[in-house]
Short mmCIF file of C-alpha atoms and ligand atoms in Angstrom, two decimals:
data_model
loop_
_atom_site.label_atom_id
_atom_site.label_comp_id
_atom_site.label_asym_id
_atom_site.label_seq_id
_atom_site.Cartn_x
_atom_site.Cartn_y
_atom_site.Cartn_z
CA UNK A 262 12.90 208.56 155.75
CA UNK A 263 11.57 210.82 153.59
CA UNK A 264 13.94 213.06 151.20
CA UNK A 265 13.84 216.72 149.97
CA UNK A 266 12.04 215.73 146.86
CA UNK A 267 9.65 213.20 148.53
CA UNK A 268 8.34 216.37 150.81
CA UNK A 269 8.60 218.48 148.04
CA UNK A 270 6.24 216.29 145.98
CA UNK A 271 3.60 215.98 148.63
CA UNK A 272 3.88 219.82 149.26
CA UNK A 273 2.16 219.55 145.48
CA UNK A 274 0.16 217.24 146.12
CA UNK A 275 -1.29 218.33 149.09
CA UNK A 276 -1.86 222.01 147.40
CA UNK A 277 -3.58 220.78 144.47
CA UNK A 278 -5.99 218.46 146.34
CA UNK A 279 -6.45 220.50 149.18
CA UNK A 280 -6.59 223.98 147.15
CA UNK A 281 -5.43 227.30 148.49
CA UNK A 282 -7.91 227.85 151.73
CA UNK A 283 -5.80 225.88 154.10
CA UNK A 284 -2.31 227.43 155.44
CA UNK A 285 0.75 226.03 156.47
CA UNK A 286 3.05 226.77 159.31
CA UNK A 287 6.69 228.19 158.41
CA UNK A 288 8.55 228.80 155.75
CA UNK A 289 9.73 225.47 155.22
CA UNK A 290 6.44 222.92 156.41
CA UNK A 291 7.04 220.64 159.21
CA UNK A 292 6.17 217.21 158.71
CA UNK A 293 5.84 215.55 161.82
CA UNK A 294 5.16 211.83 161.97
CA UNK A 295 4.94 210.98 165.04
CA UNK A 296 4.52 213.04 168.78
CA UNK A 297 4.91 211.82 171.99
CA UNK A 298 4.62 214.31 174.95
CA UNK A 299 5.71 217.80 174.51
CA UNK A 300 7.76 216.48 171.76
CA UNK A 301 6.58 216.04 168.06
CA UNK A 302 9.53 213.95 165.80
CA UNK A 303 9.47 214.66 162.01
CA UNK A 304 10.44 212.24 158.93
CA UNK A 305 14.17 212.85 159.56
CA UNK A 306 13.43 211.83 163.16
CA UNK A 307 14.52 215.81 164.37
CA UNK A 308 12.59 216.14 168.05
CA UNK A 309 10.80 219.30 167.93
CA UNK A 310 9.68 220.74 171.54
CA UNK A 311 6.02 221.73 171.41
CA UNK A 312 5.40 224.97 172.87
CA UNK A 313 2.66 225.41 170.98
CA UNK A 314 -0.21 222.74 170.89
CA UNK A 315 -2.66 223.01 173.08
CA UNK A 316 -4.70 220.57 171.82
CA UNK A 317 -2.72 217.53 173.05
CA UNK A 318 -3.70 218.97 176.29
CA UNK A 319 -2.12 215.53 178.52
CA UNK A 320 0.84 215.27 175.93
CA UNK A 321 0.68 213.76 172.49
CA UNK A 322 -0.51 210.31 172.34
CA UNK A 323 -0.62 209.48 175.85
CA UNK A 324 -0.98 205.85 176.20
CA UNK A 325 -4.52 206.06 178.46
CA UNK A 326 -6.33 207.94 176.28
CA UNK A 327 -4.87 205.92 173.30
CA UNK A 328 -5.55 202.60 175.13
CA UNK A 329 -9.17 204.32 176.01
CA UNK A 330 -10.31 205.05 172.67
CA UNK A 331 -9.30 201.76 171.08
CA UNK A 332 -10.87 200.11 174.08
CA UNK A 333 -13.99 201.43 173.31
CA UNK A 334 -13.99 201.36 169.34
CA UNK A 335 -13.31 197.96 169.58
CA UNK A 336 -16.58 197.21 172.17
CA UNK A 337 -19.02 200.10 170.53
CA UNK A 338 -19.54 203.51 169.24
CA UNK A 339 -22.90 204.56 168.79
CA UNK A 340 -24.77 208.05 169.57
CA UNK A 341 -26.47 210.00 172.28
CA UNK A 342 -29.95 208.83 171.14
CA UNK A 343 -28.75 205.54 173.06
CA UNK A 344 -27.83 205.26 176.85
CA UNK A 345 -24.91 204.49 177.47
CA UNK A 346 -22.58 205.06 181.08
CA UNK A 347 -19.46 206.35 179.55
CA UNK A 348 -21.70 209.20 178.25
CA UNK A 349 -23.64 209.72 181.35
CA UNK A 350 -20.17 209.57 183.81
CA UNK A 351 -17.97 212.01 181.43
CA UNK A 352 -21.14 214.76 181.44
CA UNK A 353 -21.27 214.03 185.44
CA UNK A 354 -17.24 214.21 185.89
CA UNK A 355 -17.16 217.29 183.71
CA UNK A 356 -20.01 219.50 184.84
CA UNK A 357 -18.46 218.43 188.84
CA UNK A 358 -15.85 220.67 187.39
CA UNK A 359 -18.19 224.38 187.10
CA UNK A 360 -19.96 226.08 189.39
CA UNK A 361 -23.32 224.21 191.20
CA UNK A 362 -24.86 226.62 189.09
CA UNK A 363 -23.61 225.15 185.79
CA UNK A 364 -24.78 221.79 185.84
CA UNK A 365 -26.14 220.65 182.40
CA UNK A 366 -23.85 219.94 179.28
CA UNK A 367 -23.93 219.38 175.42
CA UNK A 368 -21.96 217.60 173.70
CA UNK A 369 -20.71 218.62 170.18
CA UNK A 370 -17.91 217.14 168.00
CA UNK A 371 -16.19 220.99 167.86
CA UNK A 372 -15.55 224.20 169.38
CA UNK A 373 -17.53 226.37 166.86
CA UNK A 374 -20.19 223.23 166.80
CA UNK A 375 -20.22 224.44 170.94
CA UNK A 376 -20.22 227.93 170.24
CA UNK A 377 -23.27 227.61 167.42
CA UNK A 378 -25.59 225.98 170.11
CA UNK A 379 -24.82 228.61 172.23
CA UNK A 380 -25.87 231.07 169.78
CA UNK A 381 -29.44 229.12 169.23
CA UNK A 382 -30.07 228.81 173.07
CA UNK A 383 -29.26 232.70 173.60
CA UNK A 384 -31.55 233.69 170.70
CA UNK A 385 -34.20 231.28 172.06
CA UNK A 386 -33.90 232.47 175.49
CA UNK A 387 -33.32 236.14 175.42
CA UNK A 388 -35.30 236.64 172.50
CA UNK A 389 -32.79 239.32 170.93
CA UNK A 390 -30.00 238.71 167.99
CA UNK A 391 -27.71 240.98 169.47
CA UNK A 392 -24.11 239.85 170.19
CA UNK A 393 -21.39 241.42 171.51
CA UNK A 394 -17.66 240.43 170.89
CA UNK A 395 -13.89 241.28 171.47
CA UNK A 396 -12.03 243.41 167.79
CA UNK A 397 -10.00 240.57 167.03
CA UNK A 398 -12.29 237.85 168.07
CA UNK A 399 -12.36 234.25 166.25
CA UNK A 400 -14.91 231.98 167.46
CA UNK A 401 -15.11 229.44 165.04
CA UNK A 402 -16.07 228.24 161.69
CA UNK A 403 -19.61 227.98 160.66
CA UNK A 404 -21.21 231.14 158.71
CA UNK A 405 -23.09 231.99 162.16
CA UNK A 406 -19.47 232.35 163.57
CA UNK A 407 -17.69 233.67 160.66
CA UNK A 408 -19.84 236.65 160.80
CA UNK A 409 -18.54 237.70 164.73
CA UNK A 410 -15.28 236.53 164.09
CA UNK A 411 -13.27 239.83 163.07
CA UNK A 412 -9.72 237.85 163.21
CA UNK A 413 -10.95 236.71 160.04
CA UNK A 414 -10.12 240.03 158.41
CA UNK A 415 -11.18 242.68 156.54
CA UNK A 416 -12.74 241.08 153.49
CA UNK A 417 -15.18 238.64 156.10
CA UNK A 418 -17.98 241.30 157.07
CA UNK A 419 -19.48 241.18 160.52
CA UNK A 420 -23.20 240.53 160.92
CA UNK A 421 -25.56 243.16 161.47
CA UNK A 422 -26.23 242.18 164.55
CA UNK A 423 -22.85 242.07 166.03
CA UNK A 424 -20.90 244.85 167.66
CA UNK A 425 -16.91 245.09 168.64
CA UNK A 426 -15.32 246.05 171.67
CA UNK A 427 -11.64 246.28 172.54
CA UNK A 428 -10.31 243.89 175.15
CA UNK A 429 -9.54 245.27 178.71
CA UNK A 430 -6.00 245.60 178.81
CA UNK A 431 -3.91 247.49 181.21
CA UNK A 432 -4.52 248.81 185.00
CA UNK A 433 -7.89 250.01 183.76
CA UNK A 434 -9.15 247.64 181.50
CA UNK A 435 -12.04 246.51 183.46
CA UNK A 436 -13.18 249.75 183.17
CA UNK A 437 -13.11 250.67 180.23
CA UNK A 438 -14.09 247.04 179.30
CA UNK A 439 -16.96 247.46 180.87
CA UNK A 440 -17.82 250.67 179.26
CA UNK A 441 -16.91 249.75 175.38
CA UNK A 442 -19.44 247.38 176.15
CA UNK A 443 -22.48 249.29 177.52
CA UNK A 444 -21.49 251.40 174.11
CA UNK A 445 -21.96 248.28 172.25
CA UNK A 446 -25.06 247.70 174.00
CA UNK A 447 -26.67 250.99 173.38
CA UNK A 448 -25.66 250.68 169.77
CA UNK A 449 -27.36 247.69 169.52
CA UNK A 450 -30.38 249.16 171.45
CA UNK A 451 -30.34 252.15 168.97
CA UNK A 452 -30.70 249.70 166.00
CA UNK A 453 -33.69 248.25 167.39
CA UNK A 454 -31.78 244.96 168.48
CA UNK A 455 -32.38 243.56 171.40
CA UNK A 456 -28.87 242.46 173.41
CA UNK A 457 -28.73 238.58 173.45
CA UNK A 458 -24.82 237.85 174.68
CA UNK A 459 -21.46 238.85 175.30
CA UNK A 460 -19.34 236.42 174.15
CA UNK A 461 -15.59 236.06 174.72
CA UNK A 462 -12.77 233.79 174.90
CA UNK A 463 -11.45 234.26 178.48
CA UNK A 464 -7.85 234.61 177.98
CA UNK A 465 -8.74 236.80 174.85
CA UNK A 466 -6.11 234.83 172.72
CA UNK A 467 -6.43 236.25 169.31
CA UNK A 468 -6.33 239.49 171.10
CA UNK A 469 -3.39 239.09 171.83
CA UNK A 470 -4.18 237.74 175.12
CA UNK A 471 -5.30 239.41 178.04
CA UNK A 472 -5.68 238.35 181.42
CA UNK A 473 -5.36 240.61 183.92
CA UNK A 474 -5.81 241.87 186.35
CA UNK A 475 -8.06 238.75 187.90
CA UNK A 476 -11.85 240.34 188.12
CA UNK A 477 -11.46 242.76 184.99
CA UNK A 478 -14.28 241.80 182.97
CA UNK A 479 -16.76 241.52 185.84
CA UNK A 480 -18.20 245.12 184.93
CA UNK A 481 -18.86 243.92 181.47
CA UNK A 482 -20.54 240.93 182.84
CA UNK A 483 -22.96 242.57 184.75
CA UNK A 484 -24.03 245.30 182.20
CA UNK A 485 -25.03 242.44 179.58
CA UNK A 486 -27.39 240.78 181.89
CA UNK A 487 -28.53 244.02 183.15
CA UNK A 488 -29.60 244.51 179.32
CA UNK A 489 -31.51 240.97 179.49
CA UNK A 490 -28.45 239.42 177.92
CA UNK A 491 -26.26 236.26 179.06
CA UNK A 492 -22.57 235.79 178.61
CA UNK A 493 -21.32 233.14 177.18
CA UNK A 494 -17.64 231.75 178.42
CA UNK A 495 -15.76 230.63 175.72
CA UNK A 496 -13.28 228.21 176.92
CA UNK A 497 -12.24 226.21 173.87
CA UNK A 498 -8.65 228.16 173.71
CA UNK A 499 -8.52 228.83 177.52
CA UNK A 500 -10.07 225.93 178.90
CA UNK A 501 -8.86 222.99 181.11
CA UNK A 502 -6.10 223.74 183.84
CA UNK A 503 -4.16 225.94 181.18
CA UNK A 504 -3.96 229.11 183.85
CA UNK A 505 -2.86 226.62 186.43
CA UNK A 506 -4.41 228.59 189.27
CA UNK A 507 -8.06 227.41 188.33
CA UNK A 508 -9.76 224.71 186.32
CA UNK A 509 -11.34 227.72 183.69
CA UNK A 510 -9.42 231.13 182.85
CA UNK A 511 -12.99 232.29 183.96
CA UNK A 512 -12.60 231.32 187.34
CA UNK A 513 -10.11 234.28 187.65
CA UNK A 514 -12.20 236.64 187.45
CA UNK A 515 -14.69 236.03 190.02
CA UNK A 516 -17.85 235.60 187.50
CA UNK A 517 -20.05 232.56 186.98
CA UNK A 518 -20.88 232.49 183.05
CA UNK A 519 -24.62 231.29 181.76
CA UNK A 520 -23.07 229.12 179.30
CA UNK A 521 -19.94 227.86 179.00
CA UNK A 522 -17.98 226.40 175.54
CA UNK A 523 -15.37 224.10 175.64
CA UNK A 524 -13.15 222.30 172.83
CA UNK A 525 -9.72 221.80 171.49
CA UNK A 526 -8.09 219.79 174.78
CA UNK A 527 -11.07 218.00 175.96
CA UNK A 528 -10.15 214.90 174.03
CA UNK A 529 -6.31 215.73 173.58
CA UNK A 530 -6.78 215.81 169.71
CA UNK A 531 -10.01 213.54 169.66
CA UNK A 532 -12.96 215.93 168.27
CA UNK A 533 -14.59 216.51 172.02
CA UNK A 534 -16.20 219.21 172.60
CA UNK A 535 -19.31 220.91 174.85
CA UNK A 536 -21.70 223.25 176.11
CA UNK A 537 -22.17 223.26 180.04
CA UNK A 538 -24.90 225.58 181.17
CA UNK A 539 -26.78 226.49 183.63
CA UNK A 540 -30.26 224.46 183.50
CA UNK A 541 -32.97 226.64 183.34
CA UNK A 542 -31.55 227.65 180.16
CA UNK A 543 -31.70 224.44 178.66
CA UNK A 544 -35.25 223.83 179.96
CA UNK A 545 -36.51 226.48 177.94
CA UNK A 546 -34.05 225.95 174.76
CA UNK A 547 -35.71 222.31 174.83
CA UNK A 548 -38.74 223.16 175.46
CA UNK A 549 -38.99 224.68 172.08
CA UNK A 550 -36.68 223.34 170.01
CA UNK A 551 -34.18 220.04 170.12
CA UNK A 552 -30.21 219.39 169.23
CA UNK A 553 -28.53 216.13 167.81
CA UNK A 554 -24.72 215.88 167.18
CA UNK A 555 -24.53 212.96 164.75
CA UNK A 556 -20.98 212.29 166.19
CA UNK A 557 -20.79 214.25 169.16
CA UNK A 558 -20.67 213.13 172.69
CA UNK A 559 -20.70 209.17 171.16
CA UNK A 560 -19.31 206.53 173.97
CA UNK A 561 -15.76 206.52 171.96
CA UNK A 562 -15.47 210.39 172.57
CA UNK A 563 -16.81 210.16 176.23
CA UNK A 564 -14.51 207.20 176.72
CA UNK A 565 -11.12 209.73 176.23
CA UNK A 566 -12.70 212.25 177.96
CA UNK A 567 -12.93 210.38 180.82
CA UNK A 568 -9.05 209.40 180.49
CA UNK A 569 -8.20 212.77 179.79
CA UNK A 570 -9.79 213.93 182.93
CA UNK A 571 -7.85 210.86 184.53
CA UNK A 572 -4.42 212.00 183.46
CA UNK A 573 -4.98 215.76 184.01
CA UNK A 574 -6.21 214.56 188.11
CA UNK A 575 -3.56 211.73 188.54
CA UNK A 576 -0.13 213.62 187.19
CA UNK A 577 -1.26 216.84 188.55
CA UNK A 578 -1.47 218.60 185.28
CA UNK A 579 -2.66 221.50 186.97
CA UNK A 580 -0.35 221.64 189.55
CA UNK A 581 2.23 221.28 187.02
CA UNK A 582 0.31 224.28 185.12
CA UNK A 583 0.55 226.43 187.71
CA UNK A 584 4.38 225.74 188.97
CA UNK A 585 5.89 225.65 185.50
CA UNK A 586 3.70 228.39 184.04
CA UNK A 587 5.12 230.74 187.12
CA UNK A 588 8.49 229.89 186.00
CA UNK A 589 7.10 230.45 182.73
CA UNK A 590 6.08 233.88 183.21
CA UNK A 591 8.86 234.95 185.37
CA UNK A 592 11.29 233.49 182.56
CA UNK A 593 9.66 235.55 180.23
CA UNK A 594 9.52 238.99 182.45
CA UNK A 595 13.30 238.07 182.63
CA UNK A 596 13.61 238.07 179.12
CA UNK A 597 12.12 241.38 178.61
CA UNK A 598 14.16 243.07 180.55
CA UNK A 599 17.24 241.75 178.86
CA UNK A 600 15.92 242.38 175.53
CA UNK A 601 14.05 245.56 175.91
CA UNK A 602 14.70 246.89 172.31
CA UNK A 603 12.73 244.08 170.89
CA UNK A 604 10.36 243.09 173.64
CA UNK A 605 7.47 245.73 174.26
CA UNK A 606 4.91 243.35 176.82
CA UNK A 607 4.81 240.38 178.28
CA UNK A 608 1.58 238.60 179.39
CA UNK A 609 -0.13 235.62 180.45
CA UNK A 610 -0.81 233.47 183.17
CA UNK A 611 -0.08 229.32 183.66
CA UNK A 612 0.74 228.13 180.61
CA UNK A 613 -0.45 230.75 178.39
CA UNK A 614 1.56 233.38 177.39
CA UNK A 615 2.24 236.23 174.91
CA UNK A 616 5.47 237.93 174.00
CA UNK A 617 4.74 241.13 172.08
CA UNK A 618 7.22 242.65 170.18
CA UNK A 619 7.99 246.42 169.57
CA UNK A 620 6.96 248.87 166.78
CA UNK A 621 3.85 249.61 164.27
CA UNK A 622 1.58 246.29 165.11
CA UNK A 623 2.60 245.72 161.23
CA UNK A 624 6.11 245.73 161.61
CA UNK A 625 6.03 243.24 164.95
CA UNK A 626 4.05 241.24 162.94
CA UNK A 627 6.83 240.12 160.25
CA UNK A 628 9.45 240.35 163.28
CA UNK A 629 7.03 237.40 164.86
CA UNK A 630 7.45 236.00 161.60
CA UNK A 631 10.49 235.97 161.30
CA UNK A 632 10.92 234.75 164.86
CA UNK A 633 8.95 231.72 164.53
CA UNK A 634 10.93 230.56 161.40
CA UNK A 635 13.72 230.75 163.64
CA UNK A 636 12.74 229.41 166.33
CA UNK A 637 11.30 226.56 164.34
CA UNK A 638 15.14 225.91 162.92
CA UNK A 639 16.19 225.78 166.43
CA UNK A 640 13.28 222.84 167.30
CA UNK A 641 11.07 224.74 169.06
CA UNK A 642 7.33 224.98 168.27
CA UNK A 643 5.56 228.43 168.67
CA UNK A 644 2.42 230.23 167.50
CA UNK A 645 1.26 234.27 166.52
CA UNK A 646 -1.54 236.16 168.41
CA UNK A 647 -2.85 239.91 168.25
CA UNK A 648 -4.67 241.31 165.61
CA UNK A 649 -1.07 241.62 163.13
CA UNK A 650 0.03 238.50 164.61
CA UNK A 651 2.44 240.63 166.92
CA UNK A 652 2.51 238.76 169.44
CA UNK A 653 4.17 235.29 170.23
CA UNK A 654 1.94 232.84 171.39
CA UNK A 655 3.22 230.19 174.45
CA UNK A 656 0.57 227.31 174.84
CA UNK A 657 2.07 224.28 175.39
CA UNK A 658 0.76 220.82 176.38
CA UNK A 659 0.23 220.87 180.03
CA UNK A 660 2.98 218.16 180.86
CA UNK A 661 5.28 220.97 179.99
CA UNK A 662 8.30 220.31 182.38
CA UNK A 663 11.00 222.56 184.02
CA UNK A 664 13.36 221.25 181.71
CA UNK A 665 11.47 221.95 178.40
CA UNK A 666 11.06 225.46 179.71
CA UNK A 667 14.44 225.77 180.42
CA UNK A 668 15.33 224.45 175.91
CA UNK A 669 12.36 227.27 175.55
CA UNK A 670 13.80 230.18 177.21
CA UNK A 671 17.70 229.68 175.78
CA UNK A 672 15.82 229.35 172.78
CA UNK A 673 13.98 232.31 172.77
CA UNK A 674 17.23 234.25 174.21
CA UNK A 675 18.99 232.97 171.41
CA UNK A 676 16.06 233.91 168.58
CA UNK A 677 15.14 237.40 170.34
CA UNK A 678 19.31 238.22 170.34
CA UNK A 679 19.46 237.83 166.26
CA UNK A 680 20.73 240.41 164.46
CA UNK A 681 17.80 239.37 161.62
CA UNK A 682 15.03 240.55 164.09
CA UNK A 683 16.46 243.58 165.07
CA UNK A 684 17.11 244.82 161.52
CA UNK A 685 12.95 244.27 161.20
CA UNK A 686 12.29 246.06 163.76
CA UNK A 687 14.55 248.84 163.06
CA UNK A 688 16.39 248.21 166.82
N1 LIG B 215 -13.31 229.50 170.02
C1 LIG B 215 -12.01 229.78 170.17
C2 LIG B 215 -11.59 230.79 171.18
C3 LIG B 215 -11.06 229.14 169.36
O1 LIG B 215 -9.77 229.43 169.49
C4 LIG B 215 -11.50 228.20 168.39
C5 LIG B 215 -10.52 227.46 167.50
N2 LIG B 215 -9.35 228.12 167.21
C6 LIG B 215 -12.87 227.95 168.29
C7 LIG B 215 -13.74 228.60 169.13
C8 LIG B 215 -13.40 226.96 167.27
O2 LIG B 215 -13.07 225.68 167.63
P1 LIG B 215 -13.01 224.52 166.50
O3 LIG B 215 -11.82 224.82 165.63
O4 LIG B 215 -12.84 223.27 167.31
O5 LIG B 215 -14.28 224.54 165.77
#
């Protein structure tokens, strides 16, 4: 057990060893110590339902990928430089998961590590520097990243090389999506830089997230390749029976991406993550250069992908996905309409989902704030999306049951009926 004082001590501790770059979650921290499923317990032993994580993709600590990685760190863990089976079956079982087309993969140890490849094989390939990203875009960490990441804010400037373009969003969006980025590609053009990628997470989560309707960003596809440039997928957010209806949010649409990034619930909070592309693009990329992840891909990594990929095929994770993130989604719609002063949109698909709330992006922004607090005090677990963080972001791990949507949605009736949240708003 820890006390009030004992948290508030580490609170110090933890900001004057870790310094002011990292955030924290809430008003009042949570400090979980232990998760099992969809639930995380903290030091009290309060259950908290997970809504949230999408990480813990099977659940939290699921026993076969726990029993898998201990397995093999207690027989070897070595690199890719070495052969070794576990390596060789995970790249087989995952790529069996794209498009024929998409054959090849990469491992990496990260999401932005995934994402910074792709970046070196589209510059070595096309031969241009141009890329082309969503306006509230964050695609990871390294400087590379930072500079077409514009979710970073105002004060991180955006490369050069690098144009914006909204999301598609509404009955039209793949239209217009389509155009804002033949814009972008003309801009580019004008500049002297040749096109090398459009690059976008495909459910568009810091967005705000955007998914339909299914075939949308098609147009936009084609007019980067017609440029000479390839589009890279990014799947790290998206990724891995989340939209229930298809293995990759990409899928939806109808499109086959060149290159395809993948992260965060490959090894259900193991650092797994991986580039799967399409081969002739990796011919050339190693035919004039080479890549080696110190850490990624190693036979402990491939070991819990392999059991992740077990548990997500033999409890019909995307089954459940797609059942419970229907109910999901109709729950939600159901919601709206009974709190219409405070609920402007509702969108998503599976178990992805944003709730955005009414008024100046600004405004919804602390009224998510404000909501999440809540909600936290009630035990539920829930994120912020959109470029003011005006949206409320659903991801939960995909064992997410009827029940635990049913604690959500009482919750959420309960948070969005508070007098607190409709005094921010001004409803
Ligand atoms: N792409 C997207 C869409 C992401 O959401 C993230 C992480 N939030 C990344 C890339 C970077 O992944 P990582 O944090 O594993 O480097």
């Amino acid at each position: 057990m820890t006390d009030q004082s004992s948290h508030a001590t580490l609170m110090a501790r933890r900001s004057r060893t870790l310094g002011p770059a990292y955030r924290h979650f809430y008003d009042a921290p949570l400090h979980p110590v232990r998760g099992q499923g969809v639930r995380l317990y903290d030091a009290e032993g309060r259950a908290y339902l997970d809504a949230y994580n999408n990480v813990p993709s099977v659940g939290h600590c699921h026993p076969r990928v726990v029993e898998a990685l201990a397995a093999q760190a207690a027989e070897l863990n070595t690199h890719t430089r070495y052969i070794h089976p576990k390596i060789v079956e995970y790249g087989e079982r995952l790529t069996a998961l794209f498009d024929p087309a998409l054959s090849q993969v990469m491992f990496t140890c990260t999401g932005s590590e995934a994402n910074d490849l792709a970046l070196r094989v589209v510059r070595a390939v096309t031969g241009g520097t141009g890329i082309i990203v969503t306006s509230n875009a964050y695609h990871g960490v390294t400087a590379d990243l930072a500079e077409l990441s514009p979710s970073l804010g105002a004060a991180n400037p955006l490369g050069a090389h690098v144009r914006t373009v909204a999301p598609p969003s509404g009955v039209d969006g793949g239209a217009s999506f389509a155009a804002e980025v033949r814009t972008a590609i003309a801009s580019l053009q004008a500049a002297g830089l040749r096109p090398a990628a459009l690059l976008f997470d495909t459910v568009f989560a810091s967005d705000g997230v955007y998914l339909d309707p299914p075939g949308c960003v098609a147009g936009a596809v084609a007019a980067i390749r017609e440029a000479g440039g390839l589009f890279i997928a990014d799947e790290v957010q998206a990724g891995l029976a989340r939209v229930g209806s298809h293995m990759w949010a990409y899928e939806r649409h109808g499109v086959v991406p060149d290159i395809v990034t993948l992260g965060k619930p490959l090894g259900a909070g193991h650092p797994l993550a991986a580039m799967v592309i399409r081969p002739d693009l990796l011919a050339e990329f190693g035919a004039k250069t080479r890549y080696f992840n110190t850490f990624g891909g190693n036979p402990v990594s491939a070991a819990v992908g392999l059991a992740v990929l077990d548990v997500i095929r033999d409890e019909g994770l995307q089954e459940n996905a797609d059942s419970v993130g229907r109910a999901l989604q109709d729950g939600l719609a159901t919601l709206a309409q009974r709190h219409p002063e405070v609920v402007a949109e509702v969108r998503g698909t599976g178990l992805y989902a944003a709730v955005e709330l009414r008024g100046a992006p600004g405004t919804a922004g602390q009224g998510i704030s404000w909501l999440l607090n809540d909600m936290r005090r009630r035990g539920v677990l829930l994120g912020s999306c959109g470029s003011h963080g005006q949206a409320l972001k659903i991801r939960p791990p995909l064992p997410f049951g009827e029940d635990d949507l049913a604690e959500l949605l009482t919750a959420l009736d309960e948070g969005l009926s508070q007098d607190g949240l409709c005094h921010i708003l001004g409803a």
